Coordinates of C-alpha atoms and ligand atoms in Angstrom, one line a residue:
X1 CA 0.0 0.0 0.0
X2 CA 2.8 2.4 0.8
X3 CA 4.5 1.6 -2.5
X4 CA 4.4 4.4 -4.9
X5 CA 1.8 3.6 -7.6
X6 CA 2.6 4.1 -11.2
X7 CA -0.5 6.1 -11.9
X8 CA -2.9 8.2 -9.8
X9 CA -6.2 9.4 -11.2
X10 CA -7.8 12.3 -9.5
X11 CA -11.6 12.9 -9.8
X12 CA -13.3 15.9 -8.3
X13 CA -16.9 15.1 -7.4
X14 CA -19.7 17.5 -6.6
X15 CA -23.1 15.7 -6.6
X16 CA -22.3 13.2 -9.3
X17 CA -23.9 10.1 -7.7
X18 CA -25.4 9.1 -11.0
X19 CA -22.1 8.9 -12.9
X20 CA -19.7 7.3 -10.4
X21 CA -20.3 3.6 -11.0
X22 CA -20.3 4.0 -14.8
X23 CA -17.1 6.1 -14.6
X24 CA -15.4 3.5 -12.5
X25 CA -16.4 0.7 -14.8
X26 CA -15.1 2.5 -17.9
X27 CA -12.0 3.7 -16.2
X28 CA -10.8 0.5 -14.6
X29 CA -9.9 -1.6 -17.7
X30 CA -8.1 1.4 -19.2
X31 CA -6.0 2.0 -16.1
X32 CA -5.2 -1.6 -15.6
X33 CA -4.0 -1.9 -19.2
X34 CA -1.8 1.1 -18.7
X35 CA -0.2 0.7 -15.3
X36 CA 0.9 -2.1 -13.1
X37 CA -0.2 -0.2 -9.9
X38 CA -2.6 2.7 -9.6
X39 CA -4.8 4.7 -7.2
X40 CA -8.1 6.4 -8.0
X41 CA -8.6 9.4 -5.7
X42 CA -12.1 10.8 -5.5
X43 CA -12.4 14.3 -4.0
X44 CA -15.9 14.7 -2.7
X45 CA -16.4 18.5 -2.8
X46 CA -19.2 18.7 -0.3
X47 CA -21.7 16.6 -2.2
X48 CA -25.2 16.2 -0.8
X49 CA -26.6 13.6 -3.1
X50 CA -25.1 10.3 -1.9
X51 CA -21.9 10.7 -4.0
X52 CA -19.9 9.9 -0.9
X53 CA -21.6 6.6 -0.2
X54 CA -21.2 5.6 -3.8
X55 CA -17.5 6.3 -3.4
X56 CA -17.4 4.3 -0.2
X57 CA -19.0 1.4 -2.0
X58 CA -16.3 1.5 -4.7
X59 CA -13.6 1.7 -2.0
X60 CA -14.9 -1.4 -0.4
X61 CA -14.5 -3.4 -3.6
X62 CA -11.2 -1.9 -4.6
X63 CA -8.5 -0.9 -2.2
X64 CA -6.9 1.3 -4.9
X65 CA -10.0 3.6 -4.6
X66 CA -9.3 6.4 -2.1
X67 CA -11.2 9.4 -1.1
X68 CA -11.0 12.8 0.6
X69 CA -14.3 14.4 1.6
X70 CA -14.5 18.1 2.2
X71 CA -16.5 19.6 5.1
X72 CA -18.4 21.7 2.5
X73 CA -18.2 22.8 -1.2
X74 CA -14.9 24.5 -1.8
X75 CA -15.0 24.5 -5.6
X76 CA -13.6 22.5 -8.5
X77 CA -10.1 24.1 -8.5
X78 CA -9.6 23.5 -4.8
X79 CA -10.9 19.9 -5.1
X80 CA -8.3 19.3 -7.9
X81 CA -5.6 20.8 -5.7
X82 CA -6.5 18.5 -2.7
X83 CA -6.2 15.6 -5.1
X84 CA -2.8 16.7 -6.2
X85 CA -1.8 17.1 -2.5
X86 CA -2.8 13.5 -1.9
X87 CA -1.6 11.8 -5.1
X88 CA 1.6 9.8 -5.0
X89 CA 1.8 8.3 -8.5
X90 CA 4.7 8.8 -10.9
X91 CA 2.1 10.1 -13.3
X92 CA -1.1 11.8 -12.2
X93 CA -4.2 12.3 -14.3
X94 CA -7.0 14.7 -13.4
X95 CA -10.4 14.2 -15.0
X96 CA -14.1 15.2 -14.4
X97 CA -16.5 12.8 -12.9
X98 CA -19.3 13.3 -15.5
X99 CA -17.6 11.2 -18.3
X100 CA -17.2 14.3 -20.5
X101 CA -13.5 13.4 -20.4
X102 CA -13.5 10.0 -22.1
X103 CA -11.3 7.5 -20.1
X104 CA -10.3 6.0 -23.5
X105 CA -8.0 8.9 -24.0
X106 CA -5.7 7.8 -21.2
X107 CA -3.5 5.5 -23.3
X108 CA -2.6 8.5 -25.5
X109 CA -1.8 10.7 -22.5
X110 CA 0.4 7.9 -21.0
X111 CA 2.2 7.4 -24.4
X112 CA 3.2 11.1 -24.5
X113 CA 4.4 10.9 -20.9
X114 CA 6.4 7.8 -21.6
X115 CA 7.9 9.6 -24.6
X116 CA 9.2 12.3 -22.3
X117 CA 6.4 14.9 -21.8
X118 CA 6.0 16.1 -18.2
X119 CA 2.6 17.8 -18.8
X120 CA 0.1 16.4 -21.3
X121 CA -2.7 18.9 -21.7
X122 CA -5.9 18.3 -23.5
X123 CA -7.8 20.5 -25.8
X124 CA -11.5 20.1 -26.2
X125 CA -12.7 19.7 -29.8
X126 CA -16.1 20.8 -31.1
X127 CA -17.8 17.6 -29.8
X128 CA -21.4 17.3 -29.2
X129 CA -20.8 17.7 -25.5
X130 CA -20.3 21.5 -25.6
X131 CA -23.2 23.9 -26.1
X132 CA -23.1 26.9 -28.4
X133 CA -23.1 29.4 -25.5
X134 CA -20.1 27.8 -23.8
X135 CA -18.2 27.7 -27.0
X136 CA -18.8 31.4 -27.7
X137 CA -18.0 32.6 -24.2
X138 CA -14.9 30.4 -23.9
X139 CA -13.7 31.7 -27.2
X140 CA -14.0 35.3 -26.0
X141 CA -12.3 34.5 -22.7
X142 CA -9.3 32.8 -24.2
X143 CA -8.8 35.5 -26.8
X144 CA -8.9 38.1 -24.0
X145 CA -6.6 36.3 -21.5
X146 CA -4.0 35.5 -24.1
X147 CA -3.9 39.2 -25.1
X148 CA -3.5 40.6 -21.6
X149 CA -2.0 37.9 -19.4
X150 CA 1.6 36.7 -18.9
X151 CA 0.7 33.1 -19.7
X152 CA 0.0 31.5 -23.0
X153 CA -3.3 29.5 -22.8
X154 CA -4.5 27.3 -25.6
X155 CA -8.1 27.9 -26.4
X156 CA -10.5 25.3 -25.0
X157 CA -8.0 23.9 -22.5
X158 CA -9.7 21.3 -20.3
X159 CA -9.0 20.2 -16.8
X160 CA -8.2 16.7 -18.2
X161 CA -4.5 16.3 -18.1
X162 CA -1.5 14.2 -17.1
X163 CA 1.1 15.6 -14.8
X164 CA 4.5 14.1 -14.1
X165 CA 5.3 13.7 -10.3
X166 CA 7.8 16.5 -10.6
X167 CA 5.2 18.9 -11.8
X168 CA 2.8 17.7 -9.1
X169 CA 5.5 18.4 -6.5
X170 CA 5.9 21.9 -7.9
X171 CA 2.2 22.6 -7.9
X172 CA 2.0 21.5 -4.2
X173 CA 4.2 24.4 -3.3
X174 CA 1.8 26.9 -4.9
X175 CA -0.7 27.7 -2.1
X176 CA -2.5 30.7 -3.5
X177 CA -6.2 30.7 -2.9
X178 CA -7.7 31.9 -6.2
X179 CA -6.2 29.2 -8.3
X180 CA -6.7 29.1 -12.0
X181 CA -5.1 25.7 -12.6
X182 CA -5.0 26.0 -16.3
X183 CA -2.9 29.1 -16.1
X184 CA -0.8 27.8 -13.2
X185 CA 0.1 24.7 -15.1
X186 CA 1.3 26.7 -18.1
X187 CA 3.1 29.0 -15.7
X188 CA 5.2 26.2 -14.0
X189 CA 6.7 25.3 -17.4
X190 CA 8.3 21.9 -17.9
X191 CA 8.0 19.9 -21.1
X192 CA 4.4 20.3 -22.2
X193 CA 2.4 18.6 -24.9
X194 CA -1.2 18.7 -26.2
X195 CA -3.7 16.1 -27.1
X196 CA -7.1 16.9 -28.7
X197 CA -10.2 15.0 -27.8
X198 CA -13.9 15.2 -28.4
X199 CA -15.9 15.8 -25.2
X200 CA -19.0 13.6 -24.6
X201 CA -22.3 14.7 -23.2
X202 CA -22.5 14.7 -19.4
X203 CA -23.4 11.1 -18.4
X204 CA -25.8 12.2 -15.6
X205 CA -26.9 15.2 -13.6
X206 CA -26.4 18.9 -14.5
X207 CA -23.4 21.1 -15.0
X208 CA -22.1 22.7 -11.8
X209 CA -20.9 25.7 -13.7
X210 CA -23.7 28.3 -13.7
X211 CA -23.2 31.5 -15.7
X212 CA -22.3 33.4 -12.5
X213 CA -19.7 30.7 -11.6
X214 CA -18.3 30.9 -15.1
X215 CA -17.9 34.7 -14.8
X216 CA -16.2 34.3 -11.4
X217 CA -13.9 31.7 -13.0
X218 CA -13.0 34.0 -15.8
X219 CA -12.3 36.9 -13.4
X220 CA -10.1 34.6 -11.3
X221 CA -8.2 33.6 -14.4
X222 CA -7.6 37.1 -15.5
X223 CA -6.8 38.6 -12.1
X224 CA -4.4 35.7 -11.3
X225 CA -2.3 36.3 -14.3
X226 CA -2.6 39.9 -15.4
X227 CA -2.6 43.4 -13.9
X228 CA -3.6 44.9 -17.2
X229 CA -7.1 45.8 -16.0
X230 CA -5.4 48.1 -13.4
X231 CA -3.2 49.7 -16.0
X232 CA -6.3 50.3 -18.2
X233 CA -7.4 52.8 -15.5
X234 CA -4.2 54.8 -16.2
X235 CA -4.7 54.7 -19.9
X236 CA -8.3 55.6 -20.0
X237 CA -7.8 58.1 -17.2
X238 CA -5.1 59.8 -19.2
X239 CA -7.2 60.0 -22.4
X240 CA -10.1 61.5 -20.5
X241 CA -7.8 64.0 -18.7
X242 CA -6.5 65.0 -22.1
X243 CA -10.0 65.5 -23.6
X244 CA -10.9 67.3 -20.4
X245 CA -8.0 69.7 -20.8
X246 CA -9.2 70.5 -24.4
X247 CA -12.7 71.1 -23.1
X248 CA -11.4 73.5 -20.4
X249 CA -9.6 75.5 -23.0
X250 CA -12.9 75.6 -25.1
X251 CA -14.9 76.6 -21.9
X252 CA -12.4 79.4 -21.1
X253 CA -12.7 80.7 -24.7
X254 CA -16.5 80.8 -24.5
X255 CA -16.4 82.5 -21.1
X256 CA -13.9 85.3 -22.1
X257 CA -14.3 85.8 -25.8
X258 CA -18.0 85.3 -26.4
X259 CA -21.3 86.2 -24.6
X260 CA -23.0 82.8 -24.7
X261 CA -21.6 81.4 -21.4
X262 CA -24.7 79.6 -20.1
X263 CA -25.0 77.1 -23.0
X264 CA -23.5 73.7 -22.7
X265 CA -25.8 72.1 -20.1
X266 CA -25.9 68.8 -22.0
X267 CA -22.1 68.5 -22.4
X268 CA -21.6 69.1 -18.7
X269 CA -24.1 66.4 -17.9
X270 CA -22.6 64.0 -20.3
X271 CA -19.1 64.6 -19.0
X272 CA -20.2 64.1 -15.4
X273 CA -22.1 60.9 -16.0
X274 CA -19.4 59.5 -18.3
X275 CA -16.5 60.2 -15.9
X276 CA -18.6 59.0 -13.0
X277 CA -19.3 55.7 -14.7
X278 CA -15.7 55.2 -15.7
X279 CA -14.6 55.9 -12.1
X280 CA -17.0 53.4 -10.7
X281 CA -15.9 50.7 -13.1
X282 CA -12.3 51.2 -12.1
X283 CA -13.2 51.3 -8.4
X284 CA -14.8 47.9 -9.0
X285 CA -11.6 46.6 -10.7
X286 CA -9.5 47.9 -7.8
X287 CA -11.9 46.1 -5.5
X288 CA -11.5 42.8 -7.3
X289 CA -7.7 42.9 -6.8
X290 CA -7.9 44.2 -3.3
X291 CA -10.4 41.5 -2.4
X292 CA -8.0 38.9 -3.7
X293 CA -5.1 40.4 -1.6
X294 CA -7.4 40.2 1.4
X295 CA -8.2 36.5 0.7
X296 CA -4.6 35.6 0.3
X297 CA -3.4 37.6 3.4
X298 CA -5.8 35.7 5.6
X299 CA -3.9 32.5 4.6
X300 CA -6.7 30.2 5.7
X301 CA -6.3 26.5 4.7
X302 CA -7.4 25.9 1.1
X303 CA -9.8 23.2 2.1
X304 CA -11.1 21.4 5.2
X305 CA -11.2 17.6 5.2
X306 CA -14.1 15.9 7.0
X307 CA -13.3 12.3 6.1
X308 CA -10.6 10.3 4.4
X309 CA -10.8 6.8 2.9
X310 CA -7.8 4.7 2.1
X311 CA -5.0 7.1 3.1
Ligands
UDP1 N1 -17.0 20.1 -9.4 C1 -16.5 20.1 -8.1 N2 -16.8 21.2 -7.4 C2 -17.6 22.2 -7.8 C3 -18.1 22.1 -9.1 C4 -17.7 21.1 -9.9 O1 -15.7 19.2 -7.7 O2 -17.9 23.1 -7.0 C5 -16.6 18.9 -10.3 C6 -17.8 18.2 -11.0 O3 -18.3 17.2 -10.1 C7 -17.1 17.6 -12.2 C8 -16.1 18.7 -12.6 O4 -15.8 19.4 -11.3 O5 -16.5 16.4 -11.9 C9 -16.5 19.6 -13.7 O6 -17.8 20.2 -13.4 P1 -18.9 20.2 -14.5 O7 -18.9 19.0 -15.3 O8 -20.2 20.6 -13.8 O9 -18.4 21.4 -15.4 P2 -18.6 21.6 -17.0 O10 -18.1 20.3 -17.6 O11 -20.1 21.8 -17.2 O12 -17.8 22.8 -17.3
MG2 MG1 -18.7 18.4 -17.2

């Protein structure tokens, strides 16, 4: 048991009771064909639908099934991180519980690793599993982050990937709270490769990423890797100040060289409203960064474990 397994598979689970047995049944033959020893680590992210008892059931049949169960929902990225903290395999694969990440891709990931890659990322193709809305919003997001952030993210990166144990050891040292793993994994470097796959439809249940969660995820990604939005305040502020200076010159001209000084109510109103709006937007952006500083400074543990199985 204490021997280092060849392969660890990490699966974050938030109310996925309907998928777990099917996932295990499809995963097991693939893993067994690929690795002499393995562990499957489920991270129960505060599920309330019996996912934990389904995992316990699997753990009873198979001692290679292990689990960490959080005291509440901490979020997908944190669940993945807890799995990385616990994994001890020479190669570590992370994948979703809903079977959108086909287990049959694992041999390809392992082959690239055996050929020397230390990170094997996956890119989601146009498969039937992804809706129109998600494709459009993801497209905009990756375009934006690649333009303003200091990391290079391939469009449609998925949280389905293989990491070498060296990369896992590195990621364990990164303890920041708002963790945009896709970016962090590009940031750590090492020899990275890509594999394309076609996502399937969710096997059971519903997506856990609502629109508001996707927006929060996107803001986390951008603020973790870019301070460009802060600089934007300087740029836009300078432009407005320049236009303001021109307007002041014009106003002084009207005041001293003409006799129509009262006109211009509309332009004053527009200027006040516009500048007020711009100021509020940048106050909000400042708040986003300040809030993140606040979260990090508190340095609370990333997650709280209620129960462990198999460790
Ligand atoms: N997940 C999680 N915690 C959360 C939200 C999601 O552990 O707070 C898990 C979820 O159970 C699934 C994976 O993260 O295994 C991806 O979630 P989902 O399939 O809902 O996202 P989508 O594929 O729709 O982007
Ligand atoms: Mg999914």
